[in-house]
Backbone as numpy.savetxt, mean C-alpha at the origin, in Angstrom:
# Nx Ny Nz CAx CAy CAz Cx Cy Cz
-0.98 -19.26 10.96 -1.02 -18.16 10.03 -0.16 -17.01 10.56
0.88 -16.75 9.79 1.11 -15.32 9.90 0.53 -14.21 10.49
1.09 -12.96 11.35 1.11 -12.09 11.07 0.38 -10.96 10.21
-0.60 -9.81 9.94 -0.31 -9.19 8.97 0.51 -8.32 9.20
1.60 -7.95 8.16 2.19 -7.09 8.25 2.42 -5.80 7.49
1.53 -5.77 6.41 1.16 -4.48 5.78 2.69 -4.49 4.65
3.19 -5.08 4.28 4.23 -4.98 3.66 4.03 -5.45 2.05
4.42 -4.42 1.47 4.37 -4.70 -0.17 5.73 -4.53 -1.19
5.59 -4.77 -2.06 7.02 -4.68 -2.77 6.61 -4.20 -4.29
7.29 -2.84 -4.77 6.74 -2.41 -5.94 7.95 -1.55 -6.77
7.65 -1.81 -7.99 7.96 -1.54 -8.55 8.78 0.17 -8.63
9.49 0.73 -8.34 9.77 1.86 -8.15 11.32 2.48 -8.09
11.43 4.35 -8.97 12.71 4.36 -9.05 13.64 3.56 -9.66
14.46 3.13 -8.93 15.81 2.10 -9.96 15.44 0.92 -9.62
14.49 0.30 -8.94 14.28 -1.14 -9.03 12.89 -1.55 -7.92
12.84 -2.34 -7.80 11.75 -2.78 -6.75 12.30 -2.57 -5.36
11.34 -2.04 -4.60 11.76 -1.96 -3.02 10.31 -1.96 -2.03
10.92 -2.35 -0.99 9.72 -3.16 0.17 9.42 -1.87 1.14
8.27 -1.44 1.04 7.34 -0.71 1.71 6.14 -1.51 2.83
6.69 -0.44 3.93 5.71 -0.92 4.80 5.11 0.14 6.23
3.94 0.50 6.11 3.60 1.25 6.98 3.01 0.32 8.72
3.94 0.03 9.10 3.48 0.09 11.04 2.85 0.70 11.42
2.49 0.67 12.61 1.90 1.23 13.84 2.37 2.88 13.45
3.68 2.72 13.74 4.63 3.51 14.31 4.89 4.93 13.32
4.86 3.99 11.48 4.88 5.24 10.79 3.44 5.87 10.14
2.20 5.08 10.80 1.02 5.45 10.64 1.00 6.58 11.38
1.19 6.57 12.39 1.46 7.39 13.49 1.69 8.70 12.95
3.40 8.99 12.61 3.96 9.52 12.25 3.31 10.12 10.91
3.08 9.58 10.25 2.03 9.93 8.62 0.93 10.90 9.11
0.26 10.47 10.17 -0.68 11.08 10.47 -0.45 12.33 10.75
0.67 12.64 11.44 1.04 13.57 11.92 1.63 14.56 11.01
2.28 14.36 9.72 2.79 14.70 8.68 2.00 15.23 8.01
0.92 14.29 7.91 -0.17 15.07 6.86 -1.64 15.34 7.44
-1.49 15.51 8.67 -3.01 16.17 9.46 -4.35 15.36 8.67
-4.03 13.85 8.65 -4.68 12.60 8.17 -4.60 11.71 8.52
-5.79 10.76 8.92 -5.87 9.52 9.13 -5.52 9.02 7.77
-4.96 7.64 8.33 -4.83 6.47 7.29 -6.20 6.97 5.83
-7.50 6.22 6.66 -8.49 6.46 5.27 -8.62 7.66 4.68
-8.44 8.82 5.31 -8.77 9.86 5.04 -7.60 10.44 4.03
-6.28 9.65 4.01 -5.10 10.45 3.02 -5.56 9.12 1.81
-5.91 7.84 2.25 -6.29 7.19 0.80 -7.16 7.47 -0.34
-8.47 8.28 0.18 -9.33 9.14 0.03 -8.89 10.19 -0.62
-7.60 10.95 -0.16 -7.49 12.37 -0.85 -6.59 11.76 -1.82
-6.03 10.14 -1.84 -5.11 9.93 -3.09 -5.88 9.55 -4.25
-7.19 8.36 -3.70 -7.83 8.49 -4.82 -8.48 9.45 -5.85
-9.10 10.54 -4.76 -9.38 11.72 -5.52 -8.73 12.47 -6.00
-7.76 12.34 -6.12 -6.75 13.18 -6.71 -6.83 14.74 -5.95
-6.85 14.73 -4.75 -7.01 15.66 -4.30 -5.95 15.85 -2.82
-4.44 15.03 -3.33 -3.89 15.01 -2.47 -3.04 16.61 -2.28
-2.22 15.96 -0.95 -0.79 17.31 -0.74 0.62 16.94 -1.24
1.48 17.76 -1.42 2.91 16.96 -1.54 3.40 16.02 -0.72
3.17 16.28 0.36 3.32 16.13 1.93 2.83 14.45 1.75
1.44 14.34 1.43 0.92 12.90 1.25 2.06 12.06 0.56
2.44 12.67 -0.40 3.39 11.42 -1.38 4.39 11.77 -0.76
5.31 12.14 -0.94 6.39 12.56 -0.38 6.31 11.21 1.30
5.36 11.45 2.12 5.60 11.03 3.45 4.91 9.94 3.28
4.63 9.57 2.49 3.98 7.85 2.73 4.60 7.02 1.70
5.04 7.61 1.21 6.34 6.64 0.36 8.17 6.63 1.32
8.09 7.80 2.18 9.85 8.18 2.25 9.41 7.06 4.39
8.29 7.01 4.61 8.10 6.24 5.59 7.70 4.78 5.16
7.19 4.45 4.07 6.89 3.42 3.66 8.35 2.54 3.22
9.14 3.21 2.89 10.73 2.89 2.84 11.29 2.40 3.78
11.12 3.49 5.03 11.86 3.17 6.63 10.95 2.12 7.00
9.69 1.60 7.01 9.15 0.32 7.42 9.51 -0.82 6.66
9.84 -0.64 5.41 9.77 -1.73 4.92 11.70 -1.82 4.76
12.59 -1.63 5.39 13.82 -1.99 6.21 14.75 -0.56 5.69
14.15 0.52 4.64 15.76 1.28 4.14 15.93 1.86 5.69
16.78 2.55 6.13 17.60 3.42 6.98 16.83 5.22 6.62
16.67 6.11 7.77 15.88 7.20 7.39 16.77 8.20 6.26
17.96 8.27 6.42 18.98 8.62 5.79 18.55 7.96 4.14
18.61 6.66 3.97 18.19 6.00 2.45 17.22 6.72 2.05
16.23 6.27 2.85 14.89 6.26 2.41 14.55 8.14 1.98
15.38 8.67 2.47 15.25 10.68 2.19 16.17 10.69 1.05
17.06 9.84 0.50 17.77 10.04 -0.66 17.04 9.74 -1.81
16.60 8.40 -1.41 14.99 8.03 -2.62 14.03 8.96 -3.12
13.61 9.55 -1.68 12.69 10.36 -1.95 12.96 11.75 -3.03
13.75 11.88 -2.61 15.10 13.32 -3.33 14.46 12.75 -4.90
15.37 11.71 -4.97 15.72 11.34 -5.72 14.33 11.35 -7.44
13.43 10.01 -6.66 11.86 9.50 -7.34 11.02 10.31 -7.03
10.82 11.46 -5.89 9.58 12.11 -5.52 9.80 13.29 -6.31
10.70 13.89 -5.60 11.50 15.45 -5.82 11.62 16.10 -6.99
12.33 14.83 -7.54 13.18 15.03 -9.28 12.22 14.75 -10.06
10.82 14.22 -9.91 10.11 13.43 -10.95 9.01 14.24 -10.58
7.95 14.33 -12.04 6.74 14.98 -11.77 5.91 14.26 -10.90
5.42 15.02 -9.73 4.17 14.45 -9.00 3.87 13.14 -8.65
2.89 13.42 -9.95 2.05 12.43 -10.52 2.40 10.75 -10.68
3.71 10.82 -10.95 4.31 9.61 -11.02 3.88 8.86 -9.65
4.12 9.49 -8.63 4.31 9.04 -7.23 2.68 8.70 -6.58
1.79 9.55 -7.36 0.81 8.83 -6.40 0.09 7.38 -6.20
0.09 6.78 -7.66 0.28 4.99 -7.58 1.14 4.93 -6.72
1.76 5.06 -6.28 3.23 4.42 -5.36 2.53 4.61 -4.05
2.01 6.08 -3.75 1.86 6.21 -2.61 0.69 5.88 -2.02
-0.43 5.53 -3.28 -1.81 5.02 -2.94 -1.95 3.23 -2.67
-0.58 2.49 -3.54 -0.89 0.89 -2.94 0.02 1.07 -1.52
1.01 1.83 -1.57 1.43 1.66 -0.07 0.47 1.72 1.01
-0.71 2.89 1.07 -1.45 3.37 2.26 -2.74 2.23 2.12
-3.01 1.62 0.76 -3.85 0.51 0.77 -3.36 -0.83 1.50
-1.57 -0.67 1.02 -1.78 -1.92 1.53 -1.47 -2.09 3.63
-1.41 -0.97 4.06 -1.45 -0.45 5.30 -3.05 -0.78 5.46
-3.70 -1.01 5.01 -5.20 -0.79 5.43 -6.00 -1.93 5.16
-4.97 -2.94 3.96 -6.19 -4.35 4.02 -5.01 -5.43 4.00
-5.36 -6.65 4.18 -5.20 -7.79 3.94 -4.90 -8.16 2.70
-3.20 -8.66 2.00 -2.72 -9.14 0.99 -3.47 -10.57 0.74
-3.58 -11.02 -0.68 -3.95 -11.84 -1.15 -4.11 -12.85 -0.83
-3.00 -13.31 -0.13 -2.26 -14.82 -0.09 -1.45 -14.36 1.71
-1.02 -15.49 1.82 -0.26 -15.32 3.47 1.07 -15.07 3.08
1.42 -15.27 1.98 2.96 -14.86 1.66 3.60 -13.21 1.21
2.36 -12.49 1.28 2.44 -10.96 1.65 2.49 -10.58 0.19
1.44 -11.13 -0.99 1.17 -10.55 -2.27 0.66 -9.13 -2.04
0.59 -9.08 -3.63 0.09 -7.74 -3.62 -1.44 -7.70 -2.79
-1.82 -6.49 -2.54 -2.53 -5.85 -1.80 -4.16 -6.39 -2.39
-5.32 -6.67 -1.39 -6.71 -6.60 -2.16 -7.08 -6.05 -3.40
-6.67 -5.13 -2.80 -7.78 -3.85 -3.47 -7.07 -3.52 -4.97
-7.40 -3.31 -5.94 -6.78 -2.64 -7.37 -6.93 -1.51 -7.47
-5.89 -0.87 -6.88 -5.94 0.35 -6.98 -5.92 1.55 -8.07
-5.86 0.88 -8.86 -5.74 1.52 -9.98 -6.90 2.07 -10.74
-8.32 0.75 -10.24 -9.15 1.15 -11.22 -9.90 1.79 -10.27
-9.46 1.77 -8.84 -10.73 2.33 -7.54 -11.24 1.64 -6.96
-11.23 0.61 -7.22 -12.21 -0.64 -6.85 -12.23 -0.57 -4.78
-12.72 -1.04 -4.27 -12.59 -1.01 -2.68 -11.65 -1.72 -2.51
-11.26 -1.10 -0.97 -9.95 -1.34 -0.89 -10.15 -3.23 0.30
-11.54 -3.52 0.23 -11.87 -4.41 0.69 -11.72 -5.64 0.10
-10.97 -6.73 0.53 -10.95 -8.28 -0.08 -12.21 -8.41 -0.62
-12.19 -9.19 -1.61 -13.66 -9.90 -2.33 -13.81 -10.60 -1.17
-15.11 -11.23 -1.08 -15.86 -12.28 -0.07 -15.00 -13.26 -1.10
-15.08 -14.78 0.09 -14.72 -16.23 0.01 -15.62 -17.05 0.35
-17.15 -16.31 0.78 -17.65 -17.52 0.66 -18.96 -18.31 -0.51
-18.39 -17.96 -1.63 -18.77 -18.24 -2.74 -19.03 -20.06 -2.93
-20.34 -20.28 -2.95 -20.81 -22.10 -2.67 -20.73 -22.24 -4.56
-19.89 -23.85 -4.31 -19.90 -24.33 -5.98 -20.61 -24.42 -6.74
-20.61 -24.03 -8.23 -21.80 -24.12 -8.99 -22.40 -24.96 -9.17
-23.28 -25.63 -9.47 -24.24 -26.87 -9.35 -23.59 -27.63 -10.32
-23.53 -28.98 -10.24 -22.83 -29.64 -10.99 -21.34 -29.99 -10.85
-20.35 -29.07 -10.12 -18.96 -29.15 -10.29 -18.98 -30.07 -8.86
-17.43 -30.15 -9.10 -17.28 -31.47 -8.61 -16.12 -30.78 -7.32
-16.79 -30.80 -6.01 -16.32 -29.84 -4.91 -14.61 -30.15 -4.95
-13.46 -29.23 -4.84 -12.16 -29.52 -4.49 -11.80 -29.74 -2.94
-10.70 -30.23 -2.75 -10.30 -30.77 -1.22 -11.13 -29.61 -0.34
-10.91 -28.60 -0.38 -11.21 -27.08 0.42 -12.59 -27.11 0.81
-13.33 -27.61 -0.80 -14.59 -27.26 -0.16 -15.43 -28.44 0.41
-14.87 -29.63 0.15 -15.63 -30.95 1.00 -15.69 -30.56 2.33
């Protein structure tokens, strides 16, 4: 098995691009926005974020997931800056989710959690036993 590597790919600006928060720009985030990881996901869900939050967890979520710091501050200019707010905090709330749980699948799907409706940012349980009657698949013999 893979790696996790916290890496997602979304929809954003002029096309899709790969976000990914490390060690390194957790770090750095933290430091940006006087927040832990849960604690800025928290102020995104509540809508009770800073500029600072979107702005720095999308323009670092860029530099992890491969742009150059130079790119990734033109983007930001660009989708954060130029565009109301609001647009950005979906963007900046599956990035810091998906920094915080385990993608779907091992091939680095989208993120657990649905962020959209609030739901926890925790995987469903897997160990769900077959309903009576069905007829077990390879997995579960």
């Amino acid at each position: 098995m893979a790696g996790f590597d916290a890496r997602v790919t979304l929809p954003w600006g002029d096309g899709d691009h790969t976000f990914r928060l490390a060690l390194g720009q957790l770090l750095e985030l933290q430091e940006k926005t006087d927040a832990g990881p849960m604690d800025l996901m928290v102020r995104l869900r509540g809508q009770r974020w800073r500029v600072q939050d979107l702005r720095e967890t999308i323009r670092l979520g860029l530099i992890g997931g491969g742009k150059s710091p130079a790119e990734a501050l033109v983007l930001v200019r660009r989708y954060v800056d130029a565009r109301p707010l609001l647009e950005s905090v979906p963007v900046a709330l599956e990035i810091i989710v998906a920094a915080l749980t385990m993608p779907e699948d091992a091939s680095g799907g989208k993120a657990a959690a649905e962020t959209e409706t609030g739901a926890s940012p925790l995987p469903p349980s897997t160990d769900a036993a077959p309903s009576s009657g069905s007829v077990p698949t390879p997995s579960e013999a």
